[in-house]
Short mmCIF file of C-alpha atoms and ligand atoms in Angstrom, two decimals:
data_model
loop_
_atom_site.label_atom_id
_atom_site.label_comp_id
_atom_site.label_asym_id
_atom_site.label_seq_id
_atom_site.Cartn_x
_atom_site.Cartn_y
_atom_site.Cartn_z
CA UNK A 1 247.78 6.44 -102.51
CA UNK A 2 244.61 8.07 -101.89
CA UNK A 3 243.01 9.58 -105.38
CA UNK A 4 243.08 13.13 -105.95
CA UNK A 5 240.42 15.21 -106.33
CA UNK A 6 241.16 15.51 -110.13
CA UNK A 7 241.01 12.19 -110.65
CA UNK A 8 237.92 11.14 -108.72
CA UNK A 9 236.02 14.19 -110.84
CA UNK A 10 237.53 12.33 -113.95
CA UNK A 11 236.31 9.06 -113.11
CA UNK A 12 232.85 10.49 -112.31
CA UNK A 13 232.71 12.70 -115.64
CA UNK A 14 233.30 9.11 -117.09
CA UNK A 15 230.58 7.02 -115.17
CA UNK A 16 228.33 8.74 -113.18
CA UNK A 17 224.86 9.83 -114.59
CA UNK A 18 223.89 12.71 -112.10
CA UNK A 19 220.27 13.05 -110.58
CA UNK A 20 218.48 16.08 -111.93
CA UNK A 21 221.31 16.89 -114.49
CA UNK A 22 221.70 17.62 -117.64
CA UNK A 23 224.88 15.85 -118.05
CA UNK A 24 226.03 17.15 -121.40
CA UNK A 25 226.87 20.41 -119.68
CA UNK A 26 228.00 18.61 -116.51
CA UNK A 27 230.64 16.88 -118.40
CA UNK A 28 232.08 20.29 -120.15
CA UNK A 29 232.22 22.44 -117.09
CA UNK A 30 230.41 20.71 -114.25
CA UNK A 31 232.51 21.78 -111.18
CA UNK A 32 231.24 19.57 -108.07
CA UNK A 33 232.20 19.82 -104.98
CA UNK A 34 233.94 16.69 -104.03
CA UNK A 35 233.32 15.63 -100.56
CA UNK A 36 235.15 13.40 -98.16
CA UNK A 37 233.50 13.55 -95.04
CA UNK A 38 230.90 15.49 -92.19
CA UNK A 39 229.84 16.54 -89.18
CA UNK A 40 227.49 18.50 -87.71
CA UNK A 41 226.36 21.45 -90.21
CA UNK A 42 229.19 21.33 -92.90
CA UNK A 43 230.72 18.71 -95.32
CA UNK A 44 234.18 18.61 -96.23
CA UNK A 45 235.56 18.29 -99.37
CA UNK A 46 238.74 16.01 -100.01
CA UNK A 47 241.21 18.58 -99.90
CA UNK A 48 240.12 19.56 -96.59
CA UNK A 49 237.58 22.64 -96.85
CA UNK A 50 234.89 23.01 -95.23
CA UNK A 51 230.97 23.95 -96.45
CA UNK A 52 227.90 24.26 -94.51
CA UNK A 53 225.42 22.24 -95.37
CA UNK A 54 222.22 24.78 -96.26
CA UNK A 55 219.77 22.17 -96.82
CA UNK A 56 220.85 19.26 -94.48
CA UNK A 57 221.87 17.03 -97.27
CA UNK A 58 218.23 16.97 -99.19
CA UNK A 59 216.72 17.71 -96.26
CA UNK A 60 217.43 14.38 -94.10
CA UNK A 61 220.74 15.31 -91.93
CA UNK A 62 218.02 16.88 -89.66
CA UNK A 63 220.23 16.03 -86.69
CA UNK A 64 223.56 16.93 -88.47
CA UNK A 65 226.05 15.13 -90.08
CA UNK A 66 227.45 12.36 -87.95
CA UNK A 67 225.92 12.83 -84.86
CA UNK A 68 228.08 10.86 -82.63
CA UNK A 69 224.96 9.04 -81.23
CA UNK A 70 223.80 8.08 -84.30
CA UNK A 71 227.30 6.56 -85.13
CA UNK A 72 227.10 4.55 -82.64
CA UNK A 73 224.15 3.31 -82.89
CA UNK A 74 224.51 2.27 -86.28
CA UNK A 75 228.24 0.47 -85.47
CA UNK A 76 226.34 -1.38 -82.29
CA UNK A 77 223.73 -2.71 -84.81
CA UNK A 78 225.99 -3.71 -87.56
CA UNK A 79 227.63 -6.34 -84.81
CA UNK A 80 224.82 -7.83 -84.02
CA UNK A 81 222.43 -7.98 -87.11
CA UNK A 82 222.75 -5.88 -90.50
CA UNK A 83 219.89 -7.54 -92.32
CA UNK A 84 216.92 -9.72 -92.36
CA UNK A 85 214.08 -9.81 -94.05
CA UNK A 86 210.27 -8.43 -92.57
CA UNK A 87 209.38 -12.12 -94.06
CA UNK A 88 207.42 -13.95 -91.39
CA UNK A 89 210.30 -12.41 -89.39
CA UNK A 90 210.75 -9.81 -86.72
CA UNK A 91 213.77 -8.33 -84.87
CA UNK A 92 213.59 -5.98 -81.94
CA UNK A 93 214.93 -2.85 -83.93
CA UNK A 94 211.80 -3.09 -86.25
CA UNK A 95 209.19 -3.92 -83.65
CA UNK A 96 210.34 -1.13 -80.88
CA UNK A 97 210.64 1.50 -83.30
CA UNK A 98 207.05 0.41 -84.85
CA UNK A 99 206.14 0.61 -80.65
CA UNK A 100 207.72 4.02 -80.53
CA UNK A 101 206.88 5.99 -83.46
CA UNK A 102 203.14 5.30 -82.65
CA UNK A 103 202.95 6.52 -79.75
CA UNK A 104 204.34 10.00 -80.46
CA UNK A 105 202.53 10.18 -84.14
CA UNK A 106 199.89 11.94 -85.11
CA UNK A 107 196.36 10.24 -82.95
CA UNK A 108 194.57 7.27 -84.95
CA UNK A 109 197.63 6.01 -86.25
CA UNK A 110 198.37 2.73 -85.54
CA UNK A 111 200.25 0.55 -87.54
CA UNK A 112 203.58 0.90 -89.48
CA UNK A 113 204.69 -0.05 -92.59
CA UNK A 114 208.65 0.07 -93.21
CA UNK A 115 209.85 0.76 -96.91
CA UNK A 116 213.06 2.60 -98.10
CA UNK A 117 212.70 6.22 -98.83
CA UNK A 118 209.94 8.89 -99.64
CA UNK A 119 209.03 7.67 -103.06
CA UNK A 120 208.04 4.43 -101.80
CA UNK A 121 206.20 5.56 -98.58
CA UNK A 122 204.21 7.26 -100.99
CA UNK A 123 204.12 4.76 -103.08
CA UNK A 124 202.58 2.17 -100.54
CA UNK A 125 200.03 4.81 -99.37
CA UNK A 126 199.15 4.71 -103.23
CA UNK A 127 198.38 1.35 -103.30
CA UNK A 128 196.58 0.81 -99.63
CA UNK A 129 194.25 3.76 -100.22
CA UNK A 130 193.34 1.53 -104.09
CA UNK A 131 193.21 -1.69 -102.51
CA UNK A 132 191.45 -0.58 -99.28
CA UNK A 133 188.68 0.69 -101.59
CA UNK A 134 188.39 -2.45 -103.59
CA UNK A 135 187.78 -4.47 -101.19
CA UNK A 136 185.71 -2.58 -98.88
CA UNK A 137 183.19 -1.84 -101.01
CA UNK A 138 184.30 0.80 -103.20
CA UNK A 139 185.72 -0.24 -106.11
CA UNK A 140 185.56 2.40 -108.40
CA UNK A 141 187.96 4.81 -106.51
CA UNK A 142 190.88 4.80 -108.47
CA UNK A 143 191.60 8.50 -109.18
CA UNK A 144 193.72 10.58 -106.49
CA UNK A 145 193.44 14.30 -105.81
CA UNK A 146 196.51 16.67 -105.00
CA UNK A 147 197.71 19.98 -105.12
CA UNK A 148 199.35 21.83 -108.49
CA UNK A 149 203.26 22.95 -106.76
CA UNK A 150 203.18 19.67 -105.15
CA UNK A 151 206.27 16.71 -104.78
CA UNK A 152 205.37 13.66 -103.62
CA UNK A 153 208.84 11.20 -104.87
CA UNK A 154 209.83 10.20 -108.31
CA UNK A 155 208.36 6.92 -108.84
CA UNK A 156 205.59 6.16 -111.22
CA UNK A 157 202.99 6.55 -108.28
CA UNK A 158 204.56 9.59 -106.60
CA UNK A 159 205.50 11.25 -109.70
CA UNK A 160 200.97 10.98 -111.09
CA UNK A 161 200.76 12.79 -107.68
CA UNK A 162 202.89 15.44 -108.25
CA UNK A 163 202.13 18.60 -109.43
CA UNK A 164 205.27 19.96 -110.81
CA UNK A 165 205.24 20.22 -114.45
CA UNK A 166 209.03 19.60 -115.23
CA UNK A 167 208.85 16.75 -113.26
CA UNK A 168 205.72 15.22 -115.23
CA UNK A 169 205.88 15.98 -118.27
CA UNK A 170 208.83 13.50 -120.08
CA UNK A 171 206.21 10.42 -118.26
CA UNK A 172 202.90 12.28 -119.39
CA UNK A 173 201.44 9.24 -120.81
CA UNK A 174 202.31 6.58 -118.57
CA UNK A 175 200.66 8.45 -115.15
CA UNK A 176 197.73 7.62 -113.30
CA UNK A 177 194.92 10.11 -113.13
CA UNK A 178 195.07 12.78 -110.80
CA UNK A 179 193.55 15.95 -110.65
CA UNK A 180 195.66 18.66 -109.68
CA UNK A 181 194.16 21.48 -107.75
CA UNK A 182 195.67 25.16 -108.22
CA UNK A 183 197.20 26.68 -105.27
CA UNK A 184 198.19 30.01 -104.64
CA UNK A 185 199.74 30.21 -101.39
CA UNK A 186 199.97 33.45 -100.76
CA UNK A 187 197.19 35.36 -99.02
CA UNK A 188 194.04 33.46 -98.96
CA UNK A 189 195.21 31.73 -101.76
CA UNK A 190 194.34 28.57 -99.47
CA UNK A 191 190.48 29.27 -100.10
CA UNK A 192 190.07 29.31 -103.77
CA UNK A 193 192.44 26.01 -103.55
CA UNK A 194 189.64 24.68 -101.15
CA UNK A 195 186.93 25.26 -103.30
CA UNK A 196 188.61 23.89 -106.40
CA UNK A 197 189.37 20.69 -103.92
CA UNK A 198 185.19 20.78 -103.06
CA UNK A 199 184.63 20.84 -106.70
CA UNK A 200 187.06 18.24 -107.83
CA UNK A 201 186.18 16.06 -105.14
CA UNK A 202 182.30 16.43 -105.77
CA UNK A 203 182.18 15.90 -109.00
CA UNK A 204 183.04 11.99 -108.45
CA UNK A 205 183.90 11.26 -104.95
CA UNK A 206 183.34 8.06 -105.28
CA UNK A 207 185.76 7.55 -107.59
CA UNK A 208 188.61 9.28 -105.73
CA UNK A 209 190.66 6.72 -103.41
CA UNK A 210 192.55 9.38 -101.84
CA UNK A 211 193.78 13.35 -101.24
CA UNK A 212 197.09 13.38 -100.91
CA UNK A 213 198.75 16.45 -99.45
CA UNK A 214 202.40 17.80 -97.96
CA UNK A 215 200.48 19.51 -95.10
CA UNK A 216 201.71 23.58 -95.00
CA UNK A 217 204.66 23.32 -97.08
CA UNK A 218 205.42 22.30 -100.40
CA UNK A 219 209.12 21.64 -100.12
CA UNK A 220 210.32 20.45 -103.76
CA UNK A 221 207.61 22.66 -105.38
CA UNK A 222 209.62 25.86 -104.14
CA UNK A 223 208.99 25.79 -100.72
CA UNK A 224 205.69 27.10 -100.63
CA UNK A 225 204.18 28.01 -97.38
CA UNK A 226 200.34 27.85 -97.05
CA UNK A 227 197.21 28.56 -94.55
CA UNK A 228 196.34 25.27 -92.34
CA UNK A 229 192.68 26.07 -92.53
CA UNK A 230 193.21 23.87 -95.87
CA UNK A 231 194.09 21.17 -94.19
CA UNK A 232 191.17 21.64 -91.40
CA UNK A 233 189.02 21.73 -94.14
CA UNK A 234 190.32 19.09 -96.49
CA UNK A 235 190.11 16.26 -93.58
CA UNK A 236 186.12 17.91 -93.01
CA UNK A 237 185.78 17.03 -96.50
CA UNK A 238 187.41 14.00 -96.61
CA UNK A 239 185.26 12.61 -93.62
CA UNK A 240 181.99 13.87 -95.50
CA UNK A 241 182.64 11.61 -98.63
CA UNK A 242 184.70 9.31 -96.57
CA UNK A 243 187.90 9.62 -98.61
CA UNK A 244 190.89 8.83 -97.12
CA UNK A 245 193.41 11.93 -96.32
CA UNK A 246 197.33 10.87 -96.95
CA UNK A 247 199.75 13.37 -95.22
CA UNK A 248 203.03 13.15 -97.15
CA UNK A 249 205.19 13.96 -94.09
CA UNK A 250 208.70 13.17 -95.96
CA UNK A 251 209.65 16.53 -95.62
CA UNK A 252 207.73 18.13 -92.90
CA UNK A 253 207.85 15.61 -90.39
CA UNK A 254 210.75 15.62 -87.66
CA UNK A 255 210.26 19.09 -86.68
CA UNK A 256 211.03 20.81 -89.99
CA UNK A 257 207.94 23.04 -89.69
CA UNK A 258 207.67 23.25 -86.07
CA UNK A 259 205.94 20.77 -84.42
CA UNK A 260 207.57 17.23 -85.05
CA UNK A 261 204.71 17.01 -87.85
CA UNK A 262 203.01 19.77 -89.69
CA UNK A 263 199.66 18.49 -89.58
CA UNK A 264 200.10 18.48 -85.39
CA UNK A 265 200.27 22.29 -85.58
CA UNK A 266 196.88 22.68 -87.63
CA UNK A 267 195.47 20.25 -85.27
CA UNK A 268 194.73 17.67 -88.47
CA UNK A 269 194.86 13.73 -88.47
CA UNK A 270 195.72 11.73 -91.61
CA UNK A 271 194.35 8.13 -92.43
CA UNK A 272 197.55 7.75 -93.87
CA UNK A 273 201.30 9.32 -93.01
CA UNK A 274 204.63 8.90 -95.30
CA UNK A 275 207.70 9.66 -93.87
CA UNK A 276 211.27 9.32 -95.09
CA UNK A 277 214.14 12.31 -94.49
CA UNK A 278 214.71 12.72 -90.80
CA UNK A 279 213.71 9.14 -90.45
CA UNK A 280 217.53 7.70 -90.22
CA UNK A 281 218.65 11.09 -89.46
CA UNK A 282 220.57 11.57 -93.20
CA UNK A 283 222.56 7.49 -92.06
CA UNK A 284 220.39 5.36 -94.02
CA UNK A 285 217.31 5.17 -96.31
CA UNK A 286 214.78 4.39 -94.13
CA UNK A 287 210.88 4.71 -94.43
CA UNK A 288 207.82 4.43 -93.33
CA UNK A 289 203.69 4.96 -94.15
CA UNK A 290 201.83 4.75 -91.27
CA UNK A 291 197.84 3.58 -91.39
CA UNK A 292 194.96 4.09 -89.04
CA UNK A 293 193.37 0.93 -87.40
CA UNK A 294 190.31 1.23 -89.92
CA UNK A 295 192.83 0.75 -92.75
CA UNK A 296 194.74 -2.01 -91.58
CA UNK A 297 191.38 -3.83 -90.79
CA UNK A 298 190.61 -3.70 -94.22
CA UNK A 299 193.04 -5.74 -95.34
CA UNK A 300 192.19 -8.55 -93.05
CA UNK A 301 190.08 -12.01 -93.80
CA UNK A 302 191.72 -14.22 -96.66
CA UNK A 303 195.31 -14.51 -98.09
CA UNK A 304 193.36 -12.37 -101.21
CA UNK A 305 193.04 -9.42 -99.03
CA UNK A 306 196.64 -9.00 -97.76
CA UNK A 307 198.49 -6.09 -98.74
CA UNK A 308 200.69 -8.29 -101.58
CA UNK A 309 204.05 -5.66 -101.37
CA UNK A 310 207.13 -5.32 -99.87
CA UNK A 311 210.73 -4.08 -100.49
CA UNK A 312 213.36 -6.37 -99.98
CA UNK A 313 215.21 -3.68 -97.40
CA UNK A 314 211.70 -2.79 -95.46
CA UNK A 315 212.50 -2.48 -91.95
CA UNK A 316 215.98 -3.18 -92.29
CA UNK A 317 218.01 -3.46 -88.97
CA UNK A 318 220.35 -1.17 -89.28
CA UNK A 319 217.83 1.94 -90.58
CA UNK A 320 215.65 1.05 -87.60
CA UNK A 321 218.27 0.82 -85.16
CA UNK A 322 218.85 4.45 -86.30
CA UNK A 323 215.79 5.99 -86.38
CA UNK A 324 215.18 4.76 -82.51
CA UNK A 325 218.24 6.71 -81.61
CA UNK A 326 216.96 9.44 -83.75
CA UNK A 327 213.71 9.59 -81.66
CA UNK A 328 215.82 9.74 -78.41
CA UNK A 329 218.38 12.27 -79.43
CA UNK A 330 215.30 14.55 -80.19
CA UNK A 331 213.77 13.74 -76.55
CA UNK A 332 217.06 14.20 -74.68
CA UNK A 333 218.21 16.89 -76.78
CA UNK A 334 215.32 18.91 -77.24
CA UNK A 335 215.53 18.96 -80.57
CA UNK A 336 212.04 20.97 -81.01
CA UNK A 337 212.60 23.41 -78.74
CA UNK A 338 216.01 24.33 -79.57
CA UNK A 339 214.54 24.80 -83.33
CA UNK A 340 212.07 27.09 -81.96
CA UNK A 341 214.36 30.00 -81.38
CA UNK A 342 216.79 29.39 -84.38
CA UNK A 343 213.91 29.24 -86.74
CA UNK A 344 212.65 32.47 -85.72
CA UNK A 345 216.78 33.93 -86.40
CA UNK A 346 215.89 32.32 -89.70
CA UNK A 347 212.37 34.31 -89.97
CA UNK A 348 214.05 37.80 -89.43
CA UNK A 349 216.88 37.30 -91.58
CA UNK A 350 214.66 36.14 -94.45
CA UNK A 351 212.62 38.68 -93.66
CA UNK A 352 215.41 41.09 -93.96
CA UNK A 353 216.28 39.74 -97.21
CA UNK A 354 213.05 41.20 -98.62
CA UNK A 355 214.63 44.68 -98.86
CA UNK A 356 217.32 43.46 -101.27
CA UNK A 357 216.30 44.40 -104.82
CA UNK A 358 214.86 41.65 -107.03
CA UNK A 359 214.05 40.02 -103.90
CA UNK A 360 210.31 38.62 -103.98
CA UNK A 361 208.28 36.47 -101.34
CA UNK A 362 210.34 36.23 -98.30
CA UNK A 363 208.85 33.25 -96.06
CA UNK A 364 210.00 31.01 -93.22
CA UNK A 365 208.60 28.48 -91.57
CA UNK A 366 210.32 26.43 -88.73
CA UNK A 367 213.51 25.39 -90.33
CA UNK A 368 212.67 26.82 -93.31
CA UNK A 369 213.99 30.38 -94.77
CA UNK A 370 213.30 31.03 -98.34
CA UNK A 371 212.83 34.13 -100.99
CA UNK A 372 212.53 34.22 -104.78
CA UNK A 373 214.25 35.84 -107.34
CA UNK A 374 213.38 37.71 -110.19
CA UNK A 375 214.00 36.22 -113.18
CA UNK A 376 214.05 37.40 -117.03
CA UNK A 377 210.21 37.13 -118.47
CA UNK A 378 210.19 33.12 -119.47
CA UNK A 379 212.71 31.74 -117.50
CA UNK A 380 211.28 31.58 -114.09
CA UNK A 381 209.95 28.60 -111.86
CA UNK A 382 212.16 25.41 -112.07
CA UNK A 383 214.47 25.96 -114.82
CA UNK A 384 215.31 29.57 -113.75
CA UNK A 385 219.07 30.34 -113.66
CA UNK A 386 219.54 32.54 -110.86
CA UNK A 387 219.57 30.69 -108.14
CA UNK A 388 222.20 28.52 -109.46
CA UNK A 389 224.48 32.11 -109.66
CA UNK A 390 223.50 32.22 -106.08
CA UNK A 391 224.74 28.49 -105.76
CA UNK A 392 228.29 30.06 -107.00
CA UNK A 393 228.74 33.04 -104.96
CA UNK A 394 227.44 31.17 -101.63
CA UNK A 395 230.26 28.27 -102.62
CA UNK A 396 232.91 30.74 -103.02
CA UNK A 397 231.86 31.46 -99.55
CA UNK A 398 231.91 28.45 -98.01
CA UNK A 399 228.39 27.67 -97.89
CA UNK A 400 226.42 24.78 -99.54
CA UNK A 401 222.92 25.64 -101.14
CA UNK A 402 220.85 23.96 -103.41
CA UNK A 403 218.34 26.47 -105.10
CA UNK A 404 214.98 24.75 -106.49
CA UNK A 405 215.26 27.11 -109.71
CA UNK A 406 215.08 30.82 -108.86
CA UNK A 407 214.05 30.05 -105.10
CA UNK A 408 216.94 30.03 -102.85
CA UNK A 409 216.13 28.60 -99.84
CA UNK A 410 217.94 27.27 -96.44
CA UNK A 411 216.78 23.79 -94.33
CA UNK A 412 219.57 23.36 -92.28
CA UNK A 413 219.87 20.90 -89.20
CA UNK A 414 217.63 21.78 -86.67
CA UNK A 415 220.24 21.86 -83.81
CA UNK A 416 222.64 23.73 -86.22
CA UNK A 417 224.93 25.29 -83.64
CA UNK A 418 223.81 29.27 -83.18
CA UNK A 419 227.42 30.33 -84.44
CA UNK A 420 227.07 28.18 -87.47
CA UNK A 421 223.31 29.25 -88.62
CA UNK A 422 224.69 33.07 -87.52
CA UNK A 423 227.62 32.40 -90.63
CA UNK A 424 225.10 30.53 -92.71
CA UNK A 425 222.71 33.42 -92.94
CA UNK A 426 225.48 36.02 -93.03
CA UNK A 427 227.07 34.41 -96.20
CA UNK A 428 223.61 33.66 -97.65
CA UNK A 429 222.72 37.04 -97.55
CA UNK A 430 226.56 38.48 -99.10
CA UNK A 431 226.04 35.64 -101.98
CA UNK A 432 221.59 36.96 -102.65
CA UNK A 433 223.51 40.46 -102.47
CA UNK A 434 226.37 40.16 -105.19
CA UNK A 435 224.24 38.00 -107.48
CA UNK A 436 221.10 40.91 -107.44
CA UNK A 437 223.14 44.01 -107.93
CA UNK A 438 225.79 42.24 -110.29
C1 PLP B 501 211.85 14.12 -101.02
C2 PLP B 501 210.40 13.90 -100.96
C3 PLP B 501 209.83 12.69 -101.39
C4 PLP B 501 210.65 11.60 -102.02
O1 PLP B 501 211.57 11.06 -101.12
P1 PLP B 501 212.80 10.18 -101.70
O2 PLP B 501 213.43 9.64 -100.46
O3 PLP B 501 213.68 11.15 -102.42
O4 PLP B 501 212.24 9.15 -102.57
C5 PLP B 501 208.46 12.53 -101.25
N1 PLP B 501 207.71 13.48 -100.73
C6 PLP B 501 208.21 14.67 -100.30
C7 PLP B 501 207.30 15.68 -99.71
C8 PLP B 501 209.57 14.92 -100.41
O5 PLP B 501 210.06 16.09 -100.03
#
């Protein structure tokens, strides 16, 4: 007998420690949803009802859930080779996909290296930017530069890089020095945040080993949308003290913004490029970083000078056997072009949304529609409560969205059928309504 949904909450009340969760208050009235399958833009919960998925899953089912392509891909890999090690090894999934993904990145990137998710793509541009520096004549650049708002992954590395306080403070004195630049991205917020970035990065450049950056969005942060001149200008900089220039790309990349990578459509080039999400499609976790030729060189000459990391999944068969078909479904299926026109339906409704009252900021971006809400003096930013009343009233609709605090926001698949993304909006805008004027 299959379990019901009662008892598969009770066993996870008993074992599970949530991400992001205060589990005291989980425990006492926690009320997932319960989820037994997917496909395209909605989950399904074990009793058989159906939710669309606002925010693609955390932002990876970029494709939707199940795309039957990407099924099969993954069930023609798993017969002929699950896993193997990068160890002195190769196998045609990881060396085609290396083959493909350079020739449609960003120019000046030429060589891949595979990890497991975001953290860890951000984690190995961490560590190539330090070692690069040591060894080529610049030892003392140790210290990073990023922006305050930003999200960069949740391991040691990443979380010195990021610039979210909740996030940073419980780890305060265990993180790596980083100097957080302010950025307000409204208006030309962007220019203040590029001289503070002038100033930081003057007053030691060569001690910085790298600016790190999620070019025109902040996703995590509360999807903050800012001017691309910073990023025109950051790289200008960058090339004037010769600091490398990491794009974190985890969230941006595959189209989310636009282009298939946000720096593209500011006309920017990274030394080095993370990218996780929309990898493997929301099958697998699946990641990569992605160095310029300068880079790599760097790391040539004796055993002493070779980048000493790996994960024991990097470039696992299956993930890259994935991510090739997710290339080719975006070729043959347009993917970026078909996002074109829904994420301007996304633009006017959130744009609409601005009318409601205690509606703040409406933005879009791509595949991106958010607003804020106004909170109670004290409880804004990332512990605000009102999104999660939004959470509620979009559920009771049938609609799945995550808010990051008191910023409701939608990311949904980028070839979310019109119909669907017509309903997601629709109920979006009924749940901001009833939790404003309630
Ligand atoms: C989600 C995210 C990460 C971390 O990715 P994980 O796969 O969750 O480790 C890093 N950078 C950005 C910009 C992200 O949005």
């Amino acid at each position: 007998m299959r379990p019901t949904r009662d008892e598969l909450i009770a066993s996870d009340k008993r074992r599970v420690w949530h991400p992001y969760t205060e589990m005291g208050d989980y425990i006492a009235q926690g009320d997932p949803l319960v989820i037994g399958r997917a496909e395209g833009s909605r989950l399904f919960d074990v009793d058989g009802r159906a939710y669309l998925d606002a925010n693609s899953s955390w932002w990876v089912a970029t494709l939707g859930h199940n795309h039957p392509r990407l099924v099969a891909a993954l069930k023609r890999q798993a017969d002929q080779l699950c896993h193997c090690s990068l160890a002195g090894i190769i196998h045609p999934e990881a060396a085609r996909l290396a083959e493909e993904l350079c020739e449609i990145a960003p120019q000046g990137l030429e060589r891949v290296f595979y990890s497991d998710n975001g953290s860890t793509a951000v984690e190995v541009a961490v560590k190539l930017a330090v070692q690069f520096a040591a060894q080529n004549g610049a030892p003392r650049r140790k210290r990073f530069v990023a922006l305050e708002g930003a999200f960069h992954g949740e391991t040691v590395g990443a979380t010195s890089l990021g610039g979210v306080e909740v996030f940073r403070r419980p780890f305060a004195g265990i993180l790596f020095d980083c100097v957080h630049v302010p950025l307000a991205p409204e208006g030309d917020g962007h220019r203040r945040a590029f001289e503070d970035l002038t100033n930081a990065v003057a007053s030691a450049p060569d001690e910085i080993a790298a600016v790190v950056l999620e070019p025109r969005l902040q996703g995590a942060g509360g999807m903050r949308i800012y001017d691309d001149e910073l990023l025109r200008r950051a790289r200008a900089l960058c090339d004037a003290h010769d600091i490398p220039l990491v794009f974190d790309e985890v969230f941006t990349g595959y189209g989310r913004t636009g282009a298939m990578w946000a720096c593209e459509a500011a006309g920017v080039q990274p030394d080095l490029l993370c990218l996780a999400k929309g990898f493997s499609g929301g099958m697998l976790p699946m990641a990569a970083t992605l160095a310029t030729d300068r880079i790599f060189r760097g790391f040539i000459g004796d055993r002493s000078r070779a980048f000493h990391y790996g994960h024991t999944y990097c470039g696992n068969p299956l993930g890259a056997a994935v991510a090739r078909e997710v290339l080719k479904v975006y070729r043959d299926e347009n993917i970026l072009e078909q996002a074109r026109l829904k994420g301007e339906v996304i633009a006017r409704a959130f744009s609409a949304l601005g009318a409601l009252p205690r509606v703040m900021n409406p933005r879009a971006l791509g595949m991106v529609g958010a607003i804020d809400l106004e909170e109670p003096k004290g409880t804004a930013g990332y512990l605000g409560t009102a999104g999660w009343r939004v959470y509620d009233a979009a559920r009771r609709r049938g609609v799945y969205l995550r808010p990051l605090g008191n910023v409701v926001y939608v990311a949904p698949p980028l070839n979310i059928p019109d119909a669907d993304l017509e309903e997601l909006l629709g109920k979006v805008r009924e749940a901001i309504d009833e939790v404003v004027r309630g």
